Backbone as numpy.savetxt, mean C-alpha at the origin, in Angstrom:
# Nx Ny Nz CAx CAy CAz Cx Cy Cz
2.54 18.83 20.94 3.40 17.95 20.18 2.70 17.53 18.88
3.38 17.68 17.76 2.83 17.31 16.46 3.43 15.98 16.04
2.57 15.01 15.74 3.03 13.70 15.28 2.93 13.67 13.77
4.04 13.38 13.10 4.06 13.30 11.65 4.14 11.83 11.26
3.17 11.40 10.48 3.14 10.01 10.04 3.72 9.90 8.63
4.01 8.68 8.22 4.49 8.44 6.86 3.48 8.98 5.85
2.19 8.79 6.13 1.15 9.28 5.22 1.19 10.80 5.10
1.44 11.50 6.24 1.54 12.96 6.22 2.70 13.41 5.33
3.83 12.72 5.48 5.01 13.07 4.67 4.73 12.82 3.20
4.09 11.69 2.88 3.77 11.37 1.49 2.82 12.42 0.91
1.82 12.82 1.68 0.87 13.82 1.18 1.56 15.15 0.95
2.48 15.51 1.81 3.23 16.75 1.65 4.04 16.72 0.36
4.67 15.58 0.06 5.47 15.43 -1.16 4.62 15.55 -2.42
3.38 15.06 -2.36 2.53 15.02 -3.55 1.57 16.21 -3.63
1.69 17.12 -2.71 0.79 18.27 -2.73 -0.63 17.90 -2.34
-0.80 16.78 -1.65 -2.12 16.37 -1.20 -2.93 15.62 -2.23
-2.37 15.32 -3.40 -3.12 14.60 -4.43 -3.25 13.13 -4.05
-4.50 12.68 -3.92 -4.74 11.30 -3.55 -5.63 10.62 -4.59
-5.59 9.31 -4.59 -6.45 8.49 -5.44 -7.04 7.39 -4.55
-8.11 6.79 -5.01 -8.71 5.68 -4.28 -8.34 4.38 -4.98
-7.72 3.49 -4.22 -7.35 2.16 -4.72 -8.09 1.13 -3.87
-7.99 -0.12 -4.27 -8.60 -1.20 -3.51 -7.50 -2.08 -2.94
-7.55 -2.32 -1.64 -6.61 -3.22 -0.98 -7.44 -4.31 -0.30
-7.23 -5.54 -0.71 -7.99 -6.68 -0.18 -9.50 -6.44 -0.27
-9.92 -5.82 -1.38 -11.34 -5.60 -1.62 -11.93 -4.37 -0.96
-11.12 -3.63 -0.21 -11.61 -2.44 0.50 -11.02 -1.17 -0.11
-11.83 -0.11 -0.29 -11.30 1.15 -0.83 -10.40 1.85 0.18
-9.29 2.39 -0.34 -8.33 3.10 0.50 -7.85 4.33 -0.27
-7.88 5.50 0.37 -7.36 6.72 -0.25 -5.87 6.80 0.05
-5.06 6.92 -1.02 -3.61 6.95 -0.88 -3.04 8.07 -1.73
-1.85 8.57 -1.38 -1.19 9.57 -2.23 -0.85 8.95 -3.59
-0.87 9.77 -4.64 -0.52 9.28 -5.97 0.91 8.77 -6.03
1.81 9.39 -5.32 3.21 8.96 -5.25 3.44 8.50 -3.82
3.71 7.22 -3.63 3.75 6.65 -2.29 4.65 5.43 -2.27
4.58 4.66 -1.20 5.33 3.41 -1.11 4.35 2.28 -0.80
4.71 1.04 -1.14 3.84 -0.09 -0.78 3.56 -0.16 0.72
4.57 0.13 1.55 4.35 0.08 3.00 3.36 1.14 3.47
3.37 2.30 2.83 2.40 3.35 3.18 0.99 2.90 2.81
0.85 2.27 1.65 -0.47 1.76 1.23 -0.97 0.74 2.25
-0.11 -0.17 2.67 -0.50 -1.15 3.68 -0.92 -0.46 4.97
-0.14 0.51 5.42 -0.45 1.22 6.67 -1.80 1.93 6.57
-2.05 2.59 5.46 -3.32 3.29 5.29 -4.51 2.33 5.22
-4.23 1.08 4.83 -5.27 0.05 4.79 -5.42 -0.64 6.15
-4.59 -0.24 7.12 -4.67 -0.83 8.44 -3.99 -2.19 8.53
-3.01 -2.43 7.66 -2.32 -3.72 7.60 -0.86 -3.51 8.03
-0.35 -4.42 8.84 1.01 -4.32 9.37 2.03 -4.68 8.28
2.82 -3.69 7.88 3.85 -3.91 6.86 4.98 -4.79 7.36
5.07 -4.99 8.66 6.09 -5.86 9.22 5.78 -7.34 9.01
4.50 -7.64 8.77 4.10 -9.03 8.60 3.42 -9.29 7.25
3.37 -8.26 6.40 2.73 -8.39 5.09 3.51 -7.64 4.03
3.30 -8.02 2.77 3.81 -7.22 1.66 2.68 -7.02 0.67
2.86 -6.08 -0.24 1.81 -5.68 -1.16 2.05 -6.29 -2.54
0.95 -6.63 -3.21 1.00 -7.13 -4.58 0.00 -6.31 -5.40
0.47 -5.76 -6.53 -0.40 -5.02 -7.45 -0.99 -6.02 -8.45
-2.31 -5.96 -8.65 -3.00 -6.84 -9.58 -3.38 -6.02 -10.80
-2.91 -6.46 -11.97 -3.25 -5.80 -13.23 -3.70 -6.89 -14.20
-5.01 -7.00 -14.38 -5.53 -8.08 -15.21 -5.17 -9.42 -14.60
-4.47 -10.25 -15.37 -4.02 -11.55 -14.86 -2.61 -11.50 -14.29
-2.01 -10.34 -14.32 -0.62 -10.19 -13.86 -0.57 -9.72 -12.41
0.42 -10.21 -11.68 0.66 -9.81 -10.30 2.06 -9.26 -10.20
2.19 -8.08 -9.59 3.50 -7.45 -9.41 3.76 -7.34 -7.91
4.68 -8.16 -7.41 4.97 -8.22 -5.99 5.96 -7.13 -5.57
5.69 -6.56 -4.39 6.61 -5.61 -3.79 7.29 -6.22 -2.56
7.39 -7.55 -2.52 8.06 -8.25 -1.42 9.51 -7.78 -1.34
9.91 -7.34 -0.16 11.28 -6.86 0.03 11.54 -5.47 -0.54
10.49 -4.83 -1.08 10.66 -3.49 -1.66 9.58 -2.54 -1.15
9.25 -2.67 0.13 8.17 -1.89 0.71 8.40 -0.39 0.78
9.66 0.03 0.74 9.98 1.46 0.80 10.27 2.06 -0.58
10.09 1.27 -1.62 10.31 1.75 -2.99 9.19 2.73 -3.37
9.55 3.88 -3.89 8.53 4.86 -4.26 7.86 4.43 -5.56
6.52 4.44 -5.57 5.75 4.03 -6.75 4.65 5.06 -7.04
4.18 5.06 -8.26 3.01 5.85 -8.65 1.80 4.94 -8.67
0.71 5.41 -8.11 -0.52 4.63 -8.15 -1.58 5.43 -8.89
-2.54 4.71 -9.43 -3.59 5.33 -10.24 -4.96 4.99 -9.67
-5.90 5.84 -9.94 -7.28 5.67 -9.49 -7.78 4.26 -9.85
-8.43 3.61 -8.88 -9.06 2.30 -9.03 -8.09 1.13 -9.25
-6.82 1.31 -8.93 -5.90 0.17 -9.01 -6.25 -0.84 -7.92
-5.89 -2.09 -8.16 -6.20 -3.16 -7.22 -4.92 -3.74 -6.64
-4.92 -3.89 -5.31 -3.80 -4.47 -4.59 -4.32 -5.53 -3.63
-3.46 -6.48 -3.29 -3.76 -7.44 -2.23 -2.57 -7.48 -1.29
-2.84 -7.81 -0.04 -1.75 -7.99 0.92 -1.48 -9.48 1.07
-0.22 -9.80 1.29 0.18 -11.20 1.47 0.93 -11.30 2.78
0.52 -12.23 3.61 1.16 -12.44 4.92 2.50 -13.14 4.73
3.47 -12.71 5.51 4.78 -13.34 5.46 4.92 -14.36 6.59
3.86 -14.52 7.39 3.89 -15.45 8.51 3.61 -16.88 8.08
3.65 -17.81 9.02 3.38 -19.21 8.70 1.94 -19.40 8.26
1.74 -20.36 7.38 0.40 -20.69 6.89 -0.21 -21.73 7.83
-1.37 -21.43 8.40 -1.98 -22.41 9.32 -2.47 -23.64 8.55
-2.41 -24.78 9.20 -2.91 -26.01 8.58 -4.17 -26.45 9.30
-5.02 -27.12 8.58 -6.30 -27.54 9.16 -6.19 -28.89 9.83
């Protein structure tokens, strides 16, 4: 039985071209043409409880509610994940 993951499908679409981006400070290899949810999955983050934000200088571009939108990513881009769950109080 062959299991096909979202990442496998994305790599097939892009001919295997990947770039290294940073998600929450950790390097992650992702397809150049991908989705925010795929980036989260490759970073080991649950897309059901998080969304992705692209950081460009002082600007933040949120992909909240658009996790399946196809995007182009570039080498050394920076992303952070944001939890959609409740914020704990001290």
